[in-house]
Amino acid sequence: MGFHSTRVLVLAATVLTVALVVSRIRRFLVRRQFARLHGCKPIVRRANKDPFFGLDRMYSFIQAAREHKALETARERHRALNYTFTSKQLLNSSILTSEPENIKTVLSINFKHYGLGHRLQQFEPLLGKGIFDTDGDHWAMSRALIRPNFTRDQVADLASFEHLIKDFFALIPRDGYTVVDLQSLFFRYTIDSATEFLFGQSVGSLRMTGSDLSFAEAFNYSQEAITTRGMLGQLHRFYSDPKADQSDRICREFAQQFVDEAVRIVQSEEKEDKNEGSETKRQKYIFSHELARRTSDKRRILDELMNVLLAGRDTTASMLSNMFFMLAKHPAVWSKLRREVASLEGRLPTYEELRNLKYLRCCMNESLRLHPVVPLNERKALQDTVLPVGGGKDGLSPVFVPKGTFVGYNIYAMHRRTDFYGPDADQFRPERWENGRLQPRWEYLPFNGGPRICVGQQYALTEVGYVTVRMAQEFQTLESRDPGPWEESLTLTLSSRNGTKVCVTPA
Ligand code: HEM
């Protein structure tokens, strides 16, 4: 290389460096001005002693997860650090909060300032791109496709829940001493009901044994792989798991058949409508058919179905497992619930009757408060923005959030704050919800809030309520056979580590 070209290179490098430094200084000044304008003060509370890579926190997290106390440990930290603090993990610096005002700002007031598109790399192999793992226009279109499928009529269709209840009861020994793990049965019940609802045909896992469980098993494994990719973060690129690839393929190919069928049926319906000049009378409501009526893009339908299946299945199963764990530990609550259900005089409940069972609602609220099935969540700032509280020594000033910062919010910690729920916040006490004493607002958030609030909330509460009422009608006693207290199992959702081991006697 000649002298001349070296000089050109040195000059170019210098110009670039100066441009970079100038742009950084400009950004710093603009941000400082922005933060001042909003009265922001720095967050003084930090989770780490190691300010560079946050290795101490990573170590304590791994330790707590090993002891199945990750959530309790995090909750202690939230309490000690006044509910909003910073945390560093390797090169990522996040703001963590369990402050309702901050959560409301992220999810609702400044919704557009945040995104969750970073989730895609973790979920895409199973889900593709859909409502649960995209942002912006793609998400808005997904939401517009999905939301109309959760009207009252669809949510109130209790017949398919009842149909599966028979298979479910058939697997529960009723001699009062044989132990059954309700948790594993709830996971089978919800995959059956979700596939019935979405595909129009249940995978029938409650009726199968051992080797037949291929879709349900593949789906479980694919979800474990999602959790693993989530834990690995950027390192997931170097991780390969052929069994996960195979499971993703099994699930997607399985669902693909229903997509093809839905598109075929809807197209032939449309032809008939044209020929006869009138609307064909539609039979049973099927989610995949409704999607096919709104779009003929098969890839899109498949992705959305997988997204809703993932969002709806484990969440509902985990809620049932957590709630029955506590009901079995609290015989007085079980008896009170049975007394309320007795008002039906043994009949199957209608949708309205189900909604009017007040104590049932208290039990569901309380279960989701104490064991929120989505206990941790996060968003990434897509632009420079502000959180209303957490700054300064008293933690009362607004906080500047630079673009690219992760804001993690901890629902578990918030749901156990004694300043909101009183000194017995750790107790399972459904009565706290009686007589409208607690009006759920932003300090109670099991289903998220704002434009991305759970679309399946009513569907889930109907399913859990229905199963609970039918259990209360069918079984007189429900006794816990788990010697210890509830312990966390934290994967994509929060469930009981030891399952829900019970013995029952018939009514
Ligand atoms: C107890 C049961 C359930 C709980 C606690 C729950 C909770 C949640 C939460 C916290 C979110 C927000 C996730 C996020 O934005 O990061 C969410 C979103 C969602 N849920 Fe649920 N869910 C439940 C059941 C269901 C059911 C049964 C369905 C469907 C059949 C469903 C469909 C969805 C969908 C599609 C989203 C994404 C909404 C969007 O981003 O616009 N969920 N759910």
Coordinates of C-alpha atoms and ligand atoms in Angstrom, one line a residue:
M1 CA 0.0 0.0 0.0
G2 CA 1.5 3.4 -1.0
F3 CA 2.0 6.4 1.2
H4 CA -0.9 8.2 -0.4
S5 CA -3.5 5.4 0.2
T6 CA -2.4 5.1 3.8
R7 CA -3.0 8.8 4.3
V8 CA -6.4 8.5 2.7
L9 CA -7.3 5.6 5.1
V10 CA -6.0 7.5 8.2
L11 CA -8.0 10.5 7.1
A12 CA -11.2 8.4 6.5
A13 CA -10.8 6.7 9.9
T14 CA -10.3 10.1 11.6
V15 CA -13.4 11.6 9.9
L16 CA -15.5 8.6 10.9
T17 CA -14.3 8.7 14.5
V18 CA -14.9 12.4 14.8
A19 CA -18.4 12.0 13.2
L20 CA -19.2 9.2 15.7
V21 CA -17.9 11.2 18.7
V22 CA -19.9 14.3 17.5
S23 CA -23.1 12.2 17.0
R24 CA -22.7 10.6 20.5
I25 CA -22.1 14.0 22.1
R26 CA -25.2 15.4 20.3
R27 CA -27.3 12.4 21.4
F28 CA -26.1 12.9 25.0
L29 CA -27.0 16.5 24.9
V30 CA -30.4 15.9 23.3
R31 CA -31.1 13.2 25.8
R32 CA -30.0 15.3 28.8
Q33 CA -32.3 18.1 27.6
F34 CA -35.2 15.6 27.1
A35 CA -34.7 14.2 30.6
R36 CA -34.5 17.7 32.1
L37 CA -37.7 18.7 30.3
H38 CA -39.5 15.8 31.9
G39 CA -38.0 16.4 35.4
C40 CA -36.2 13.0 35.3
K41 CA -33.8 12.0 38.0
P42 CA -31.5 8.9 37.8
I43 CA -32.5 5.7 39.5
V44 CA -30.2 5.4 42.5
R45 CA -31.1 1.8 43.5
R46 CA -29.2 -1.0 41.7
A47 CA -29.6 -4.7 41.9
N48 CA -25.9 -5.4 41.2
K49 CA -22.7 -5.1 43.2
D50 CA -20.8 -5.9 40.0
P51 CA -21.5 -2.7 37.9
F52 CA -19.8 -4.0 34.8
F53 CA -21.3 -7.4 33.9
G54 CA -23.7 -8.0 36.7
L55 CA -22.2 -11.4 37.4
D56 CA -23.3 -11.3 41.0
R57 CA -27.0 -11.0 40.1
M58 CA -26.7 -13.7 37.5
Y59 CA -25.2 -16.0 40.1
S60 CA -27.9 -15.3 42.6
F61 CA -30.6 -15.8 40.0
I62 CA -29.2 -19.2 39.0
Q63 CA -28.9 -20.1 42.7
A64 CA -32.5 -19.0 43.4
A65 CA -33.9 -20.8 40.4
R66 CA -32.1 -24.0 41.6
E67 CA -33.9 -23.7 44.9
H68 CA -37.2 -22.9 43.0
K69 CA -37.3 -19.5 44.7
A70 CA -36.6 -17.2 41.7
L71 CA -39.8 -15.3 42.2
E72 CA -39.6 -15.0 45.9
T73 CA -36.0 -13.8 45.7
A74 CA -37.0 -11.3 43.0
R75 CA -39.9 -10.1 45.1
E76 CA -37.6 -9.5 48.1
R77 CA -35.3 -7.5 45.9
H78 CA -38.3 -5.4 44.7
R79 CA -39.3 -4.7 48.3
A80 CA -35.8 -3.8 49.4
L81 CA -35.1 -1.6 46.4
N82 CA -38.4 0.4 46.5
Y83 CA -40.1 -1.3 43.5
T84 CA -38.1 0.4 40.7
F85 CA -34.4 -0.2 40.2
T86 CA -31.7 -1.0 37.5
S87 CA -30.2 -4.3 36.9
K88 CA -27.2 -5.3 34.7
Q89 CA -26.8 -8.7 33.1
L90 CA -23.7 -9.1 30.8
L91 CA -24.0 -6.2 28.4
N92 CA -27.7 -5.6 28.9
S93 CA -28.9 -3.0 31.4
S94 CA -32.6 -3.1 32.3
I95 CA -35.0 -1.2 34.5
L96 CA -37.1 -3.5 36.7
T97 CA -40.3 -2.4 38.2
S98 CA -43.4 -3.5 40.1
E99 CA -44.9 -0.1 40.3
P100 CA -48.4 0.1 38.8
E101 CA -47.9 3.6 37.5
N102 CA -44.9 2.5 35.5
I103 CA -46.5 -0.6 34.2
K104 CA -49.6 1.4 33.1
T105 CA -47.3 3.8 31.3
V106 CA -45.4 1.0 29.5
L107 CA -48.5 -1.0 28.5
S108 CA -51.0 1.7 27.9
I109 CA -50.2 5.4 28.1
N110 CA -46.9 5.2 26.1
F111 CA -47.8 1.9 24.4
K112 CA -46.2 2.9 21.1
H113 CA -42.9 3.7 22.8
Y114 CA -42.3 0.0 23.5
G115 CA -42.2 -3.3 21.7
L116 CA -41.7 -7.0 22.1
G117 CA -40.4 -7.9 18.6
H118 CA -37.2 -9.2 20.2
R119 CA -39.3 -12.2 21.2
L120 CA -39.5 -13.4 17.7
Q121 CA -36.2 -15.2 17.6
Q122 CA -37.2 -17.2 20.6
F123 CA -40.7 -18.1 19.4
E124 CA -40.6 -18.1 15.6
P125 CA -39.5 -21.8 15.0
L126 CA -42.8 -22.9 16.5
L127 CA -45.1 -20.0 16.0
G128 CA -44.0 -18.2 12.9
K129 CA -45.0 -14.5 13.0
G130 CA -48.3 -13.7 14.7
I131 CA -50.2 -11.9 17.4
F132 CA -48.0 -13.0 20.2
D133 CA -44.5 -12.3 18.9
T134 CA -44.7 -9.3 16.5
D135 CA -45.1 -5.5 16.9
G136 CA -46.4 -2.6 14.8
D137 CA -48.5 -3.2 11.7
H138 CA -48.0 -6.9 11.7
W139 CA -49.3 -7.2 15.2
A140 CA -52.2 -4.8 14.6
M141 CA -53.4 -6.9 11.6
S142 CA -53.1 -10.1 13.8
R143 CA -55.1 -8.5 16.5
A144 CA -57.8 -7.4 14.0
L145 CA -57.9 -11.0 12.7
I146 CA -58.0 -12.7 16.1
R147 CA -60.1 -10.5 18.3
P148 CA -63.5 -10.9 16.6
N149 CA -63.3 -14.6 17.3
F150 CA -63.8 -14.0 21.0
T151 CA -67.3 -12.7 21.0
R152 CA -69.7 -13.6 23.8
D153 CA -71.4 -16.3 21.7
Q154 CA -68.1 -18.1 21.1
V155 CA -66.9 -17.7 24.6
A156 CA -70.2 -18.9 26.0
D157 CA -70.2 -22.2 24.2
L158 CA -70.0 -24.6 27.1
A159 CA -70.9 -27.8 25.3
S160 CA -67.4 -28.6 24.2
F161 CA -66.1 -28.1 27.7
E162 CA -68.7 -30.6 29.0
H163 CA -67.9 -33.0 26.3
L164 CA -64.3 -33.2 27.5
I165 CA -65.2 -33.3 31.2
K166 CA -66.4 -36.9 30.8
D167 CA -63.0 -38.0 29.5
F168 CA -61.4 -36.0 32.3
F169 CA -63.5 -37.5 35.1
A170 CA -62.9 -41.0 33.8
L171 CA -59.2 -40.6 34.7
I172 CA -59.8 -39.6 38.3
P173 CA -59.9 -42.4 40.9
R174 CA -62.6 -41.7 43.5
D175 CA -61.9 -44.1 46.3
G176 CA -60.5 -41.3 48.6
Y177 CA -57.0 -42.8 48.9
T178 CA -55.5 -43.3 45.4
V179 CA -53.4 -40.2 44.6
V180 CA -54.0 -38.4 41.2
D181 CA -52.0 -35.6 39.8
L182 CA -54.6 -33.2 38.5
Q183 CA -52.0 -30.9 37.0
S184 CA -51.0 -33.4 34.3
L185 CA -54.7 -34.0 33.6
F186 CA -55.4 -30.3 33.3
F187 CA -52.6 -29.9 30.7
R188 CA -54.3 -32.7 28.7
Y189 CA -57.7 -31.2 29.2
T190 CA -56.6 -27.8 27.9
I191 CA -54.7 -29.1 24.8
D192 CA -57.9 -31.0 23.9
S193 CA -60.2 -28.0 24.4
A194 CA -57.8 -25.6 22.7
T195 CA -57.5 -27.8 19.6
E196 CA -61.2 -28.4 19.5
F197 CA -61.8 -24.6 19.7
L198 CA -59.1 -23.7 17.2
F199 CA -59.0 -26.6 14.7
G200 CA -62.6 -27.9 15.1
Q201 CA -61.2 -31.2 16.2
S202 CA -59.6 -32.2 19.6
V203 CA -56.3 -34.1 19.6
G204 CA -58.0 -36.2 22.2
S205 CA -55.0 -36.5 24.6
L206 CA -57.3 -37.4 27.5
R207 CA -58.3 -40.6 25.7
M208 CA -54.8 -41.6 24.7
T209 CA -52.1 -43.5 26.4
G210 CA -48.3 -43.6 26.0
S211 CA -47.1 -43.5 22.4
D212 CA -50.2 -42.0 21.0
L213 CA -49.6 -38.6 22.5
S214 CA -47.4 -37.4 19.6
F215 CA -48.9 -33.9 19.0
A216 CA -49.3 -33.1 22.7
E217 CA -45.8 -34.3 23.5
A218 CA -44.2 -32.5 20.5
F219 CA -46.0 -29.3 21.6
N220 CA -44.7 -29.7 25.1
Y221 CA -41.1 -30.2 23.9
S222 CA -41.3 -27.3 21.5
Q223 CA -42.3 -25.1 24.4
E224 CA -39.4 -26.3 26.5
A225 CA -37.1 -25.4 23.6
I226 CA -38.6 -21.8 23.6
T227 CA -37.8 -21.5 27.3
T228 CA -34.2 -22.7 26.6
R229 CA -33.7 -20.2 23.7
G230 CA -35.1 -17.5 25.9
M231 CA -32.5 -18.3 28.6
L232 CA -29.7 -18.4 26.1
G233 CA -30.6 -15.0 24.6
Q234 CA -28.2 -14.0 21.8
L235 CA -26.2 -17.3 22.4
H236 CA -29.1 -19.3 21.1
R237 CA -27.5 -19.1 17.6
F238 CA -24.9 -21.5 18.7
Y239 CA -27.3 -23.9 20.1
S240 CA -28.9 -26.7 18.1
D241 CA -31.5 -29.2 19.2
P242 CA -32.7 -31.6 16.5
K243 CA -35.5 -32.9 18.7
A244 CA -36.9 -29.4 19.0
D245 CA -36.7 -28.9 15.2
Q246 CA -38.5 -32.2 14.8
S247 CA -41.2 -31.2 17.4
D248 CA -41.7 -27.8 15.7
R249 CA -42.2 -29.6 12.4
I250 CA -44.7 -32.2 13.9
C251 CA -46.8 -29.4 15.4
R252 CA -46.8 -27.2 12.4
E253 CA -47.5 -30.0 9.9
F254 CA -50.3 -31.2 12.2
A255 CA -51.9 -27.8 12.3
Q256 CA -51.4 -27.3 8.5
Q257 CA -53.9 -30.0 7.7
F258 CA -56.6 -28.0 9.5
V259 CA -55.6 -24.8 7.7
D260 CA -55.8 -26.5 4.3
E261 CA -59.2 -27.9 5.3
A262 CA -60.5 -24.6 6.6
V263 CA -59.5 -22.8 3.4
R264 CA -61.0 -25.5 1.2
I265 CA -64.3 -25.5 3.1
V266 CA -64.6 -21.7 3.2
Q267 CA -63.9 -21.4 -0.5
S268 CA -66.5 -24.0 -1.4
E269 CA -69.0 -22.2 0.9
E270 CA -68.3 -19.0 -0.9
K271 CA -68.9 -20.7 -4.3
E272 CA -72.2 -22.1 -3.0
D273 CA -73.3 -18.8 -1.7
K274 CA -72.6 -17.2 -5.1
N275 CA -74.5 -20.0 -6.9
E276 CA -77.5 -19.9 -4.6
G277 CA -77.4 -16.2 -4.0
S278 CA -77.9 -16.8 -0.2
E279 CA -75.7 -17.5 2.8
T280 CA -75.0 -21.2 3.5
K281 CA -76.2 -22.1 6.9
R282 CA -73.0 -22.5 9.0
Q283 CA -72.6 -25.4 11.4
K284 CA -70.5 -25.3 14.5
Y285 CA -68.2 -22.3 15.1
I286 CA -64.5 -23.2 14.3
F287 CA -61.8 -20.6 14.8
S288 CA -59.6 -21.7 11.9
H289 CA -62.7 -21.4 9.5
E290 CA -63.3 -17.9 10.8
L291 CA -59.7 -16.9 10.1
A292 CA -60.0 -18.4 6.6
R293 CA -63.1 -16.2 6.0
R294 CA -60.9 -13.2 6.8
T295 CA -57.8 -14.1 4.8
S296 CA -56.8 -16.8 2.3
D297 CA -53.1 -16.5 3.2
K298 CA -52.5 -20.0 4.5
R299 CA -49.2 -19.2 6.1
R300 CA -50.8 -16.4 8.1
I301 CA -53.6 -18.6 9.3
L302 CA -51.2 -21.3 10.4
D303 CA -49.0 -18.8 12.3
E304 CA -51.9 -17.2 14.1
L305 CA -53.4 -20.5 15.1
M306 CA -50.0 -21.6 16.6
N307 CA -49.7 -18.2 18.4
V308 CA -53.2 -18.5 20.0
L309 CA -52.6 -22.2 20.9
L310 CA -49.4 -21.2 22.7
A311 CA -50.9 -18.2 24.4
G312 CA -54.0 -20.1 25.5
R313 CA -53.1 -23.6 26.4
D314 CA -50.5 -23.6 29.2
T315 CA -51.8 -20.5 30.8
T316 CA -55.2 -22.0 31.4
A317 CA -53.8 -25.4 32.5
S318 CA -51.4 -23.6 34.9
M319 CA -54.1 -21.5 36.4
L320 CA -56.3 -24.6 37.0
S321 CA -53.3 -26.5 38.6
N322 CA -52.3 -23.6 40.9
M323 CA -55.9 -23.0 42.0
F324 CA -56.7 -26.6 42.7
F325 CA -53.4 -26.9 44.6
M326 CA -54.7 -24.2 47.0
L327 CA -58.3 -25.4 47.1
A328 CA -57.0 -28.8 48.1
K329 CA -54.9 -27.2 50.9
H330 CA -57.9 -25.1 52.1
P331 CA -60.9 -27.5 52.8
A332 CA -63.0 -24.6 54.2
V333 CA -62.7 -22.8 50.9
W334 CA -63.6 -25.9 49.0
S335 CA -66.7 -26.5 51.2
K336 CA -67.8 -22.8 50.8
L337 CA -67.3 -23.1 47.0
R338 CA -69.4 -26.3 46.9
R339 CA -72.2 -24.6 48.9
E340 CA -72.3 -21.9 46.3
V341 CA -72.3 -24.4 43.4
A342 CA -75.2 -26.3 45.2
S343 CA -77.4 -23.4 44.2
L344 CA -77.5 -25.0 40.7
E345 CA -79.1 -28.1 42.2
G346 CA -76.9 -30.4 40.2
R347 CA -77.7 -28.9 36.8
L348 CA -75.0 -28.0 34.3
P349 CA -74.4 -24.2 34.6
T350 CA -75.4 -21.8 31.9
Y351 CA -72.9 -19.1 30.9
E352 CA -74.9 -16.5 32.9
E353 CA -75.1 -18.8 36.0
L354 CA -71.4 -19.3 35.8
R355 CA -70.7 -15.6 35.7
N356 CA -73.0 -15.1 38.7
L357 CA -71.1 -17.4 41.0
K358 CA -69.4 -14.7 43.1
Y359 CA -67.3 -16.9 45.4
L360 CA -66.0 -18.8 42.4
R361 CA -64.8 -15.5 40.9
C362 CA -63.1 -14.6 44.2
C363 CA -61.2 -17.9 44.1
M364 CA -60.1 -17.3 40.6
N365 CA -59.0 -13.8 41.3
E366 CA -57.1 -14.9 44.3
S367 CA -55.4 -17.7 42.5
L368 CA -54.2 -15.4 39.8
R369 CA -53.1 -12.8 42.4
L370 CA -51.0 -15.3 44.4
H371 CA -49.8 -17.3 41.4
P372 CA -50.0 -15.1 38.3
V373 CA -49.4 -17.5 35.5
V374 CA -47.4 -14.9 33.6
P375 CA -45.4 -13.5 36.5
L376 CA -42.6 -11.8 34.6
N377 CA -42.7 -9.8 31.4
E378 CA -40.7 -7.2 29.6
R379 CA -40.8 -4.6 26.8
K380 CA -38.0 -2.9 25.0
A381 CA -38.0 0.9 24.5
L382 CA -38.3 1.7 20.8
Q383 CA -37.5 5.4 21.4
D384 CA -36.3 7.6 24.2
T385 CA -39.1 7.8 26.7
V386 CA -40.0 8.4 30.4
L387 CA -41.4 6.4 33.2
P388 CA -43.4 8.4 35.8
V389 CA -41.7 7.1 39.0
G390 CA -38.6 5.5 40.4
G391 CA -36.1 8.4 40.0
G392 CA -34.1 10.2 42.8
K393 CA -33.4 9.2 46.4
D394 CA -37.1 9.0 47.3
G395 CA -38.0 7.2 44.1
L396 CA -40.8 9.6 43.3
S397 CA -39.3 11.4 40.3
P398 CA -39.7 10.4 36.6
V399 CA -37.0 8.3 35.1
F400 CA -35.4 8.7 31.6
V401 CA -35.5 5.5 29.5
P402 CA -33.1 5.5 26.6
K403 CA -34.1 3.8 23.4
G404 CA -33.1 0.1 23.5
T405 CA -33.5 -0.3 27.3
F406 CA -35.5 -3.3 28.5
V407 CA -38.1 -2.6 31.1
G408 CA -39.0 -5.7 33.0
Y409 CA -42.2 -5.7 35.1
N410 CA -42.8 -8.2 37.9
I411 CA -46.5 -9.1 38.4
Y412 CA -45.7 -11.6 41.1
A413 CA -44.0 -9.0 43.2
M414 CA -46.7 -6.4 42.6
H415 CA -49.5 -8.9 43.5
R416 CA -47.8 -9.5 46.9
R417 CA -47.2 -5.9 47.9
T418 CA -48.5 -5.5 51.4
D419 CA -49.2 -1.8 50.8
F420 CA -51.9 -2.9 48.2
Y421 CA -53.1 -6.2 49.7
G422 CA -52.5 -5.8 53.4
P423 CA -50.2 -7.8 55.8
D424 CA -51.7 -11.1 54.8
A425 CA -50.7 -10.6 51.1
D426 CA -49.0 -14.0 51.1
Q427 CA -52.1 -15.9 52.2
F428 CA -54.7 -17.6 49.9
R429 CA -57.8 -15.8 51.1
P430 CA -60.5 -15.5 48.4
E431 CA -62.7 -13.5 50.9
R432 CA -60.5 -10.5 50.2
W433 CA -62.3 -10.1 46.9
E434 CA -65.8 -10.3 48.4
N435 CA -68.3 -7.4 48.4
G436 CA -66.3 -5.6 45.7
R437 CA -63.8 -4.7 48.4
L438 CA -61.0 -4.8 45.9
Q439 CA -61.6 -3.1 42.6
P440 CA -59.0 -4.6 40.2
R441 CA -56.9 -1.8 38.7
W442 CA -53.3 -1.6 37.6
E443 CA -52.0 -3.2 40.8
Y444 CA -53.8 -6.4 39.7
L445 CA -52.7 -7.5 36.3
P446 CA -52.9 -11.2 35.5
F447 CA -54.1 -10.7 31.9
N448 CA -51.9 -7.7 31.1
G449 CA -53.4 -4.3 30.2
G450 CA -53.7 -1.7 27.4
P451 CA -54.0 -2.5 23.7
R452 CA -52.3 -5.9 24.2
I453 CA -54.5 -7.1 26.9
C454 CA -55.1 -10.9 26.7
V455 CA -57.8 -11.6 24.1
G456 CA -58.6 -14.9 25.7
Q457 CA -59.4 -13.6 29.2
Q458 CA -63.1 -14.4 29.1
Y459 CA -62.6 -17.7 27.4
A460 CA -60.0 -18.7 30.0
L461 CA -62.2 -17.7 33.0
T462 CA -65.1 -19.5 31.5
E463 CA -63.1 -22.7 31.0
V464 CA -61.5 -22.6 34.5
G465 CA -64.9 -21.7 36.0
Y466 CA -66.7 -24.4 34.2
V467 CA -64.1 -27.1 35.2
T468 CA -64.2 -25.9 38.8
V469 CA -68.0 -26.0 39.0
R470 CA -68.1 -29.5 37.5
M471 CA -65.4 -30.7 39.9
A472 CA -67.4 -29.2 42.9
Q473 CA -70.5 -31.0 41.7
E474 CA -68.7 -34.3 41.2
F475 CA -66.5 -34.5 44.2
Q476 CA -67.3 -34.0 47.9
T477 CA -63.8 -34.0 49.3
L478 CA -60.6 -32.7 47.7
E479 CA -57.6 -33.5 49.9
S480 CA -54.1 -32.4 49.1
R481 CA -51.5 -35.2 49.0
D482 CA -48.6 -32.8 48.6
P483 CA -46.7 -32.7 51.9
G484 CA -45.1 -29.4 51.2
P485 CA -46.3 -25.9 50.3
W486 CA -46.7 -24.7 46.7
E487 CA -43.4 -24.3 45.0
E488 CA -42.7 -22.6 41.7
S489 CA -42.1 -24.2 38.3
L490 CA -41.2 -21.3 36.1
T491 CA -41.1 -22.1 32.4
L492 CA -43.2 -20.1 29.9
T493 CA -45.9 -20.0 32.5
L494 CA -45.9 -20.4 36.3
S495 CA -47.2 -23.7 37.6
S496 CA -46.7 -25.9 40.7
R497 CA -43.4 -27.8 40.7
N498 CA -44.9 -30.8 42.4
G499 CA -48.0 -30.9 40.4
T500 CA -51.4 -31.0 42.0
K501 CA -51.5 -34.2 43.9
V502 CA -54.9 -35.0 45.5
C503 CA -57.3 -37.7 46.6
V504 CA -61.1 -37.2 46.1
T505 CA -64.3 -38.8 47.1
P506 CA -67.5 -38.6 45.1
A507 CA -70.4 -36.2 46.0
Ligands
HEM1 C1 -55.5 -18.0 32.8 C2 -55.4 -17.9 31.5 C3 -54.6 -16.8 30.8 C4 -53.8 -15.9 31.3 C5 -53.4 -15.6 32.8 C6 -53.3 -15.1 30.2 C7 -52.5 -14.0 30.3 C8 -52.0 -13.3 29.2 C9 -51.1 -12.2 29.3 C10 -50.4 -11.7 30.6 C11 -50.9 -11.7 28.1 C12 -49.9 -10.6 27.7 C13 -48.6 -11.2 27.1 C14 -47.7 -10.1 26.7 O1 -48.1 -9.2 26.0 O2 -46.5 -10.2 26.9 C15 -51.7 -12.5 27.2 C16 -51.8 -12.3 25.8 C17 -52.5 -13.1 25.0 N1 -53.4 -14.1 25.4 FE1 -53.8 -14.7 27.2 N2 -53.9 -15.6 29.1 C18 -54.7 -16.6 29.4 C19 -55.4 -17.4 28.5 C20 -55.6 -17.2 27.2 C21 -56.4 -18.0 26.3 C22 -57.3 -19.1 26.8 C23 -56.2 -17.5 25.1 C24 -56.8 -17.9 23.8 C25 -57.6 -18.9 23.6 C26 -55.3 -16.4 25.2 C27 -54.8 -15.7 24.1 C28 -53.9 -14.6 24.2 C29 -53.4 -13.9 23.1 C30 -53.7 -14.2 21.6 C31 -52.5 -12.9 23.6 C32 -51.7 -11.9 22.8 C33 -52.4 -10.6 22.7 C34 -51.7 -9.5 22.0 O3 -50.5 -9.4 22.1 O4 -52.3 -8.7 21.4 N3 -54.9 -16.2 26.5 N4 -52.4 -13.4 27.9

